[in-house]
PDB file of C-alpha atoms and ligand atoms in Angstrom:
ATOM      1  CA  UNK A 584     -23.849   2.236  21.307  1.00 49.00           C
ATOM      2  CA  UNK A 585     -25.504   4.844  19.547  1.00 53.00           C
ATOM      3  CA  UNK A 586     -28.627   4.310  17.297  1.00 76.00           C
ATOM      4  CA  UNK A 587     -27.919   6.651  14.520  1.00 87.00           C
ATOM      5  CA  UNK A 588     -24.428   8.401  15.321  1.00 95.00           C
ATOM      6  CA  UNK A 589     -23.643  12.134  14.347  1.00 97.00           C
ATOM      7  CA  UNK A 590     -20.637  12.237  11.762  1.00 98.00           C
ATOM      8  CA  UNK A 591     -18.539  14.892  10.907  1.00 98.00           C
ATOM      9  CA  UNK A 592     -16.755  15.869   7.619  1.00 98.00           C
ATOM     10  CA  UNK A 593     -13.721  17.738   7.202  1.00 98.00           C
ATOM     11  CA  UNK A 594     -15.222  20.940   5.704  1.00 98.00           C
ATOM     12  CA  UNK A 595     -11.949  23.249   5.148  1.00 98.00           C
ATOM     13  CA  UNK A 596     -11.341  22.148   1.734  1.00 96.00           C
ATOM     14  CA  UNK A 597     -11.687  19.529  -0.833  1.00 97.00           C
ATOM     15  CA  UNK A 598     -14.774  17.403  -1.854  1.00 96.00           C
ATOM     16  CA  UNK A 599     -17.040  18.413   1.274  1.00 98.00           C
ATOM     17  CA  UNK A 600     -20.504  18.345  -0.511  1.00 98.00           C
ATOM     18  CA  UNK A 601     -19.805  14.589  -2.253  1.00 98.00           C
ATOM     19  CA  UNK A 602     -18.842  12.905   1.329  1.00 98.00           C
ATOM     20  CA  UNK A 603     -22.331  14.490   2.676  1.00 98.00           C
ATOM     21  CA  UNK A 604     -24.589  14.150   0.317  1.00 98.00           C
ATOM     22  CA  UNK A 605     -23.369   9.539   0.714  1.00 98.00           C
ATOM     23  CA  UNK A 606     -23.561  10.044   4.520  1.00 98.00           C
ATOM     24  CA  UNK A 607     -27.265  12.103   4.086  1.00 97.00           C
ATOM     25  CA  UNK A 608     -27.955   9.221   1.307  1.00 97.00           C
ATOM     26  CA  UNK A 609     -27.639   6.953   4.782  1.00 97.00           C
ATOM     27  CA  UNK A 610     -29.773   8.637   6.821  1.00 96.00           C
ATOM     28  CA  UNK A 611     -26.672   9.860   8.763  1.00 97.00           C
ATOM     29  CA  UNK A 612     -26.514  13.480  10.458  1.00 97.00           C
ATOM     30  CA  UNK A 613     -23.887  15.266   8.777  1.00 98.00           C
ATOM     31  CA  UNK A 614     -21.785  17.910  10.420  1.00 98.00           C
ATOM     32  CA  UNK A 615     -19.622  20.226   8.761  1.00 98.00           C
ATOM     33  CA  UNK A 616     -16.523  20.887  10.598  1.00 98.00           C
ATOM     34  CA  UNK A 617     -14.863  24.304  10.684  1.00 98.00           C
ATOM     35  CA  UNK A 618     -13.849  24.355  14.197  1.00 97.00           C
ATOM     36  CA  UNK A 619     -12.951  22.708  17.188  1.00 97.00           C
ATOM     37  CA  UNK A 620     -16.149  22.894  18.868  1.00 97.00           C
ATOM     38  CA  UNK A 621     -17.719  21.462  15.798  1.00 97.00           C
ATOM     39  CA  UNK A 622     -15.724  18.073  16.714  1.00 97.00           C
ATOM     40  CA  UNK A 623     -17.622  18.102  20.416  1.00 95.00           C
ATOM     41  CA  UNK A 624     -20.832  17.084  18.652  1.00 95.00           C
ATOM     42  CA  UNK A 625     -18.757  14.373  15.772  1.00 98.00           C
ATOM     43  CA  UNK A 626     -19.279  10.377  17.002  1.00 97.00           C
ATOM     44  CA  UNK A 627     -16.585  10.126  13.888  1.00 98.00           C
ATOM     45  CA  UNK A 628     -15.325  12.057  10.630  1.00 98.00           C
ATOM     46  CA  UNK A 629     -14.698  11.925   7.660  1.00 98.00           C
ATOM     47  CA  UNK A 630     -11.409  13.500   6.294  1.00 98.00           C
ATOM     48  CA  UNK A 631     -11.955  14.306   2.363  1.00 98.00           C
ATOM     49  CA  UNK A 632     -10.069  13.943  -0.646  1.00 97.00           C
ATOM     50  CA  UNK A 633      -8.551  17.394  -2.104  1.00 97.00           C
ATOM     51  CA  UNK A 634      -4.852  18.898  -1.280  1.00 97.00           C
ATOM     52  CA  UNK A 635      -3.448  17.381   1.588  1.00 98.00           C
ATOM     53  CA  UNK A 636      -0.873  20.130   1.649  1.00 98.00           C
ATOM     54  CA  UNK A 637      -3.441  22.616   2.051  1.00 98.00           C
ATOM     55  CA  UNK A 638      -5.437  20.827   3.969  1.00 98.00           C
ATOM     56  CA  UNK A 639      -2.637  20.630   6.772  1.00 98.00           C
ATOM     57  CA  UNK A 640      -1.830  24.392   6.777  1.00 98.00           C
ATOM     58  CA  UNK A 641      -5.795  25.058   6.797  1.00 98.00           C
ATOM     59  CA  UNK A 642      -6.111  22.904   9.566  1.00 98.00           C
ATOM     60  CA  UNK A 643      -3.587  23.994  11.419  1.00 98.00           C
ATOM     61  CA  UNK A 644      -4.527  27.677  10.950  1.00 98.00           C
ATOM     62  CA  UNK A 645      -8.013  27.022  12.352  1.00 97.00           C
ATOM     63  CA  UNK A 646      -6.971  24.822  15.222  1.00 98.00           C
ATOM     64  CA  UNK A 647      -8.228  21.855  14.403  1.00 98.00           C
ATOM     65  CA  UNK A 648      -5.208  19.453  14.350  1.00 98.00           C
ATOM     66  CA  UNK A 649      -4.226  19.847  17.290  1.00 98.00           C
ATOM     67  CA  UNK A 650      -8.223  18.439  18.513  1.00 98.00           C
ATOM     68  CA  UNK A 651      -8.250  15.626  15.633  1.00 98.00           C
ATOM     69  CA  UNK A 652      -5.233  14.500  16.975  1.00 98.00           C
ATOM     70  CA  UNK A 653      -6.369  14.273  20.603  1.00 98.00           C
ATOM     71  CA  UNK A 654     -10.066  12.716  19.704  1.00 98.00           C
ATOM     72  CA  UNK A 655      -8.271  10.130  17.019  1.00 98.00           C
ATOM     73  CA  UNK A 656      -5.724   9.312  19.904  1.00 97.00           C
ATOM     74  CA  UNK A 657      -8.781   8.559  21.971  1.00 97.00           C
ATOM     75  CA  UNK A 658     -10.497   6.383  20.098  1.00 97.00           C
ATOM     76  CA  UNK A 659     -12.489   8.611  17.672  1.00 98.00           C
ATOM     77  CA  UNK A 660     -13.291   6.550  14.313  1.00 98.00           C
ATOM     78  CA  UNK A 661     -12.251   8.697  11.225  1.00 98.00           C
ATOM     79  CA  UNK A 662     -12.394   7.369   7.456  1.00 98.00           C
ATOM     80  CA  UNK A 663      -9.976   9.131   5.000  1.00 98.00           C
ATOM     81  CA  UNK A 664     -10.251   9.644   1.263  1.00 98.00           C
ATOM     82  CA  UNK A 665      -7.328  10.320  -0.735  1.00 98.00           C
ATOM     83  CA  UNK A 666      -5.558  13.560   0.872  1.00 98.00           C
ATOM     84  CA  UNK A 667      -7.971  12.421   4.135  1.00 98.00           C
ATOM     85  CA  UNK A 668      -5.749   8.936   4.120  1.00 98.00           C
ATOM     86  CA  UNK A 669      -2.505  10.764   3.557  1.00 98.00           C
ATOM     87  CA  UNK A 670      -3.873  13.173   6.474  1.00 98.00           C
ATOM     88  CA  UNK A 671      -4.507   9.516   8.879  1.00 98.00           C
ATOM     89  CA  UNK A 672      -0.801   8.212   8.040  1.00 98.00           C
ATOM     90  CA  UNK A 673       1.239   8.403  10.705  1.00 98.00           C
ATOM     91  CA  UNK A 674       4.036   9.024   7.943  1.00 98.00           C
ATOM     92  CA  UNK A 675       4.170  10.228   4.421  1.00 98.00           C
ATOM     93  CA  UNK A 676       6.605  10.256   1.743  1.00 98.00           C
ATOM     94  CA  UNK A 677       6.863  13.487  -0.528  1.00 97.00           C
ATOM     95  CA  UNK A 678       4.900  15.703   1.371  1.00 97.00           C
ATOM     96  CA  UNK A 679       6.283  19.600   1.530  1.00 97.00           C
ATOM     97  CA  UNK A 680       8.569  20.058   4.481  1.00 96.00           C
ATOM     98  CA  UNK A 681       5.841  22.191   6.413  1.00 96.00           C
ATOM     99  CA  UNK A 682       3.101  19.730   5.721  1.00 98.00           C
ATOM    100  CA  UNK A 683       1.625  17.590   9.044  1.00 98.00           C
ATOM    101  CA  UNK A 684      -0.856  14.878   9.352  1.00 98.00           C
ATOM    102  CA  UNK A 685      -3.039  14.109  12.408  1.00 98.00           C
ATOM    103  CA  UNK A 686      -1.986  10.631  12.070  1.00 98.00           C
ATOM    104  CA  UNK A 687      -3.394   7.940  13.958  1.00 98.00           C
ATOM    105  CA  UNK A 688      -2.660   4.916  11.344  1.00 98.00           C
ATOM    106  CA  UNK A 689       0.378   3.319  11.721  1.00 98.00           C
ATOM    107  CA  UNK A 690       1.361   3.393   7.379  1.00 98.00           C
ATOM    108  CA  UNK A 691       3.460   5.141   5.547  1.00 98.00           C
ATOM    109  CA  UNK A 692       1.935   7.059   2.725  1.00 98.00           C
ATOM    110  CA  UNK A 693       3.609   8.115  -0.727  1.00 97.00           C
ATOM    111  CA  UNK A 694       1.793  11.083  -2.149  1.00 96.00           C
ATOM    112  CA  UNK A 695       0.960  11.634  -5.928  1.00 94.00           C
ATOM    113  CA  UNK A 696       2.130   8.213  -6.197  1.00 91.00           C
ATOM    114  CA  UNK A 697       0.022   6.908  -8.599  1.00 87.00           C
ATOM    115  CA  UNK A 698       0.476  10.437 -10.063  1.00 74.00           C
ATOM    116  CA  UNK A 699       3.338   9.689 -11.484  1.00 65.00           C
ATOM    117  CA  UNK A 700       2.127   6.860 -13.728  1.00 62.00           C
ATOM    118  CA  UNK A 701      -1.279   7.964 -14.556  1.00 72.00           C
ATOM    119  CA  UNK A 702      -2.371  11.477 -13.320  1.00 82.00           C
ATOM    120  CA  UNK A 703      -5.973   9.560 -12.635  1.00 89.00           C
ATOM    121  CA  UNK A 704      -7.942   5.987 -13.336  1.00 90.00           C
ATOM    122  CA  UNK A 705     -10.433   3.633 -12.677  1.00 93.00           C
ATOM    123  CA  UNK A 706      -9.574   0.304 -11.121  1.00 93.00           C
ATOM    124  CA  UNK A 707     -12.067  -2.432  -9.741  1.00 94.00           C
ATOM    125  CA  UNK A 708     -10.939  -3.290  -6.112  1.00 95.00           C
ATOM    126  CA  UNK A 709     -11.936  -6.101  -4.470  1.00 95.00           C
ATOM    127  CA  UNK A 710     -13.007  -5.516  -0.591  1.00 96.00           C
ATOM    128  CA  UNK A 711     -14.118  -8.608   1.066  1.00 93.00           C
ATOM    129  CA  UNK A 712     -15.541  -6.880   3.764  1.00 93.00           C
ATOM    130  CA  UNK A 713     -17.996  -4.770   1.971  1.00 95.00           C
ATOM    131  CA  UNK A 714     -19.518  -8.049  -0.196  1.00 90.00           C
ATOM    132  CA  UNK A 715     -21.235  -7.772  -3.336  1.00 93.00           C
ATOM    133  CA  UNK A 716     -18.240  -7.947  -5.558  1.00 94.00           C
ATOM    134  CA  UNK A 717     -15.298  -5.545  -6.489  1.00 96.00           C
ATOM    135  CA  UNK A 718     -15.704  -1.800  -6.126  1.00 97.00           C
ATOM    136  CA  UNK A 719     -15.865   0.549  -9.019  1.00 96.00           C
ATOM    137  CA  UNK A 720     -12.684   3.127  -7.550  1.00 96.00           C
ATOM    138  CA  UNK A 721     -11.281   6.465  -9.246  1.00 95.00           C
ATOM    139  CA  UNK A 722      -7.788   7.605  -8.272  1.00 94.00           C
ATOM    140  CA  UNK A 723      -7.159  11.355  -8.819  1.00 94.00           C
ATOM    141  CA  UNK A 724      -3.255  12.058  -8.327  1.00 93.00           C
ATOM    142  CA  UNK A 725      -3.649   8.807  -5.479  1.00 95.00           C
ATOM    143  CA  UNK A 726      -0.995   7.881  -2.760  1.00 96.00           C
ATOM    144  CA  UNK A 727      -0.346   4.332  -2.036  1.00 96.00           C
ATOM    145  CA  UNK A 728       0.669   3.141   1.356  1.00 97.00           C
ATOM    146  CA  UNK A 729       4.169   1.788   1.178  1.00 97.00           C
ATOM    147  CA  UNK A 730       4.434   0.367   4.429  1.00 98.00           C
ATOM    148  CA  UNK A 731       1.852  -0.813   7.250  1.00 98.00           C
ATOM    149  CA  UNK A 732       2.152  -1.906  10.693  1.00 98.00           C
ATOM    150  CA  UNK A 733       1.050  -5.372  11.953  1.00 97.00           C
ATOM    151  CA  UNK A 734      -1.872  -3.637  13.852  1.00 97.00           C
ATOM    152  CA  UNK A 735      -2.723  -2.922  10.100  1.00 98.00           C
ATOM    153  CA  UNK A 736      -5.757  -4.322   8.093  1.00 98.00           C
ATOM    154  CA  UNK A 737      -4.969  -4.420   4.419  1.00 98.00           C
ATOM    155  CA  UNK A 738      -8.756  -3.911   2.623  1.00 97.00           C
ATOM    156  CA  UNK A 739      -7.432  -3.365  -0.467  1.00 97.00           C
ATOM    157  CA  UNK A 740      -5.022  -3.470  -3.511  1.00 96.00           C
ATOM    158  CA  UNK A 741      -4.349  -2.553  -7.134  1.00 94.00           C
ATOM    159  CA  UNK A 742      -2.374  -4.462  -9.613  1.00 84.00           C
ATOM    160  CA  UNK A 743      -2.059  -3.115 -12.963  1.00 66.00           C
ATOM    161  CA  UNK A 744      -0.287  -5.680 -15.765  1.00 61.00           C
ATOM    162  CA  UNK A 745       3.343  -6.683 -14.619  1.00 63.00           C
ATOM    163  CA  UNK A 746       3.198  -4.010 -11.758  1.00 71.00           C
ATOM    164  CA  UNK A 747       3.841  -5.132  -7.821  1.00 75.00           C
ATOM    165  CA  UNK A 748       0.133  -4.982  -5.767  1.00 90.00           C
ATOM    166  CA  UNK A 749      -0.150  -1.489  -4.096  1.00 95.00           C
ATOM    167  CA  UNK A 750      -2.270  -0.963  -1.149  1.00 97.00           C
ATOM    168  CA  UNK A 751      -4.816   1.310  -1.575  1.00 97.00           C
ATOM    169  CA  UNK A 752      -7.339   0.242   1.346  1.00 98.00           C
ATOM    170  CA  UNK A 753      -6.537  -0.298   5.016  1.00 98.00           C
ATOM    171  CA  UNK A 754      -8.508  -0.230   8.397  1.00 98.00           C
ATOM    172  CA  UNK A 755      -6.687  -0.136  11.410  1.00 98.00           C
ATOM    173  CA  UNK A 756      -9.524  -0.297  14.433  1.00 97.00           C
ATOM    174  CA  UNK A 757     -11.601   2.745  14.056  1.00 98.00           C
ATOM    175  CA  UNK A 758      -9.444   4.443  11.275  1.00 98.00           C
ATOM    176  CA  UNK A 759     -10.273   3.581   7.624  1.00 98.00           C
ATOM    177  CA  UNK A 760      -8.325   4.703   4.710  1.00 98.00           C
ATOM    178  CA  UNK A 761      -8.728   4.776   0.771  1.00 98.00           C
ATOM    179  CA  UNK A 762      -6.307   5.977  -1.624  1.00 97.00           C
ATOM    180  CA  UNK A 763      -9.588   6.050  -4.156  1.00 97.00           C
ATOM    181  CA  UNK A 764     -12.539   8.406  -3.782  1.00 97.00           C
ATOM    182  CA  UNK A 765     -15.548   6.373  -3.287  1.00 97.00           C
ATOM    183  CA  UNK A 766     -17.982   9.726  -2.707  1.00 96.00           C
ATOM    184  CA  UNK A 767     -17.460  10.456  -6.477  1.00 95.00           C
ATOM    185  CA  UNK A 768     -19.287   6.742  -7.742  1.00 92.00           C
ATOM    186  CA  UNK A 769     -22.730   6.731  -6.391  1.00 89.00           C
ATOM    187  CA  UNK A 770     -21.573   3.381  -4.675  1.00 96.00           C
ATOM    188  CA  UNK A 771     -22.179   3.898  -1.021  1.00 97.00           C
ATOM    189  CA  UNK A 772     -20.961   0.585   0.291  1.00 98.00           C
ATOM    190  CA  UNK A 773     -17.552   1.613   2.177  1.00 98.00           C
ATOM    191  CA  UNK A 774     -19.177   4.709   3.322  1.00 98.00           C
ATOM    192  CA  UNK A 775     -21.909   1.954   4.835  1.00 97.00           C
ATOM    193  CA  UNK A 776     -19.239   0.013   5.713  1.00 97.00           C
ATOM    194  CA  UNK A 777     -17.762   3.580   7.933  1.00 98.00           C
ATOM    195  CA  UNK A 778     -21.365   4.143   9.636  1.00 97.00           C
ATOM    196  CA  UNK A 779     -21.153   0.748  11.017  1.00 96.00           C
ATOM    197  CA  UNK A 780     -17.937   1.152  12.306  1.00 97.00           C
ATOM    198  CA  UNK A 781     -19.232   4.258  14.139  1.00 97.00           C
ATOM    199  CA  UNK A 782     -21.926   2.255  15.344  1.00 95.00           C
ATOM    200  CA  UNK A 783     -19.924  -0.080  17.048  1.00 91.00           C
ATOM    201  CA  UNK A 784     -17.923   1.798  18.503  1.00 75.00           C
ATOM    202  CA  UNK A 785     -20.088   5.071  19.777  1.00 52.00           C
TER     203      UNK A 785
HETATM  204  N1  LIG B 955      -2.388  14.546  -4.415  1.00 73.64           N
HETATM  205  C1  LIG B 955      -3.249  15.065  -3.396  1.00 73.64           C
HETATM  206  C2  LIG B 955      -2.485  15.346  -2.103  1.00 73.64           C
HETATM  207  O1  LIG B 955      -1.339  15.078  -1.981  1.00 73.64           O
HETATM  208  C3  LIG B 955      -4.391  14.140  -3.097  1.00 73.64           C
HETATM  209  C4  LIG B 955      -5.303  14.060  -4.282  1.00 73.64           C
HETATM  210  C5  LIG B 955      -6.736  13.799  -3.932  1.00 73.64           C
HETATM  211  O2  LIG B 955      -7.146  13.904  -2.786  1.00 73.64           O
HETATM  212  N2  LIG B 955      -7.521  13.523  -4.946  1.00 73.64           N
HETATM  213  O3  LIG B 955      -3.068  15.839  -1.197  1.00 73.64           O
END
């Protein structure tokens, strides 16, 4: 077990500076990665919210999928925001026909699916696991997660007036995921809640 571990965010695109300025909030090291060697010196990573479309073909072109997949397949713990859980899902619903995920949770993911409502919102989640009551989360153009295997932690849901519970939280060993974007509201809890994981697990 490591003391303080080293994590690593996602740095080709999307909201880089807001995940590292939580994790330096922490105390944590924070490593940008931009390349597979980057990942060598990662105890985990953090895969932010932005395009996951873009994301994928950035990703690919700078060889890095192929390395998140092989360090998530062997036990690497990874915490995804928004187009970072849609890059975590195993499977996705409306993603572009070229567009691939590293995977790793076994959910499927709908894209812009809250996007079709309400382009973006605040919801109070409840998360028993991070205490100290219901978290303040904003959804930009959010995916739900349809479906999730039984190996499958469900964290959290939303329920809006007379609509089904959607599932907008999960943690599957290492891997967490959040349709919401917690590195936007100053409330550090899940990101806490990530380091420890890390912890345990380094
Ligand atoms: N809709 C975006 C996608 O599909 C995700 C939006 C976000 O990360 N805020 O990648």
């Amino acid at each position: 077990m490591t003391a303080v571990p080293t994590i690593g965010v996602l740095a080709l695109q999307g909201d880089v500076a807001e995940h590292v300025a939580v994790l330096r909030s922490l105390d944590v090291p924070v490593v940008r990665v931009l390349s597979p060697e980057h990942l060598d010196a990662v105890d985990g990573m953090v895969l932010p919210g932005g395009e996951s479309t873009t994301m994928s073909k950035l990703a690919l072109r700078y060889g890095l999928m192929e390395p998140l997949r092989e360090r998530v397949a062997a036990g690497m713990p990874a915490y995804g925001t928004c187009a970072g859980m849609i890059m975590l899902a195993d499977e996705i619903l409306g993603g572009t026909d070229d567009q691939r995920t590293v995977g790793g949770i076994d959910m499927t993911v709908r894209r812009n699916a809250f996007g079709r409502q309400r382009e973006s919102f605040e919801a109070r989640v409840p998360i028993d696991r991070i205490g100290g009551g219901p978290f303040e989360a904003v959804f930009i153009r959010a995916p739900w997660v349809e479906r999730v295997g039984s190996g499958v932690i469900v964290l959290g849901e939303v329920k809006g007036p007379g609509e089904a519970g959607r599932i907008v939280a999960v943690l599957q060993g290492g891997l967490m995921a959040t349709s919401f974007h917690p590195e936007l509201t100053g409330d550090a809890r899940i990101h806490r809640l990530f380091v420890d994981i890390v912890k345990g697990h380094a």
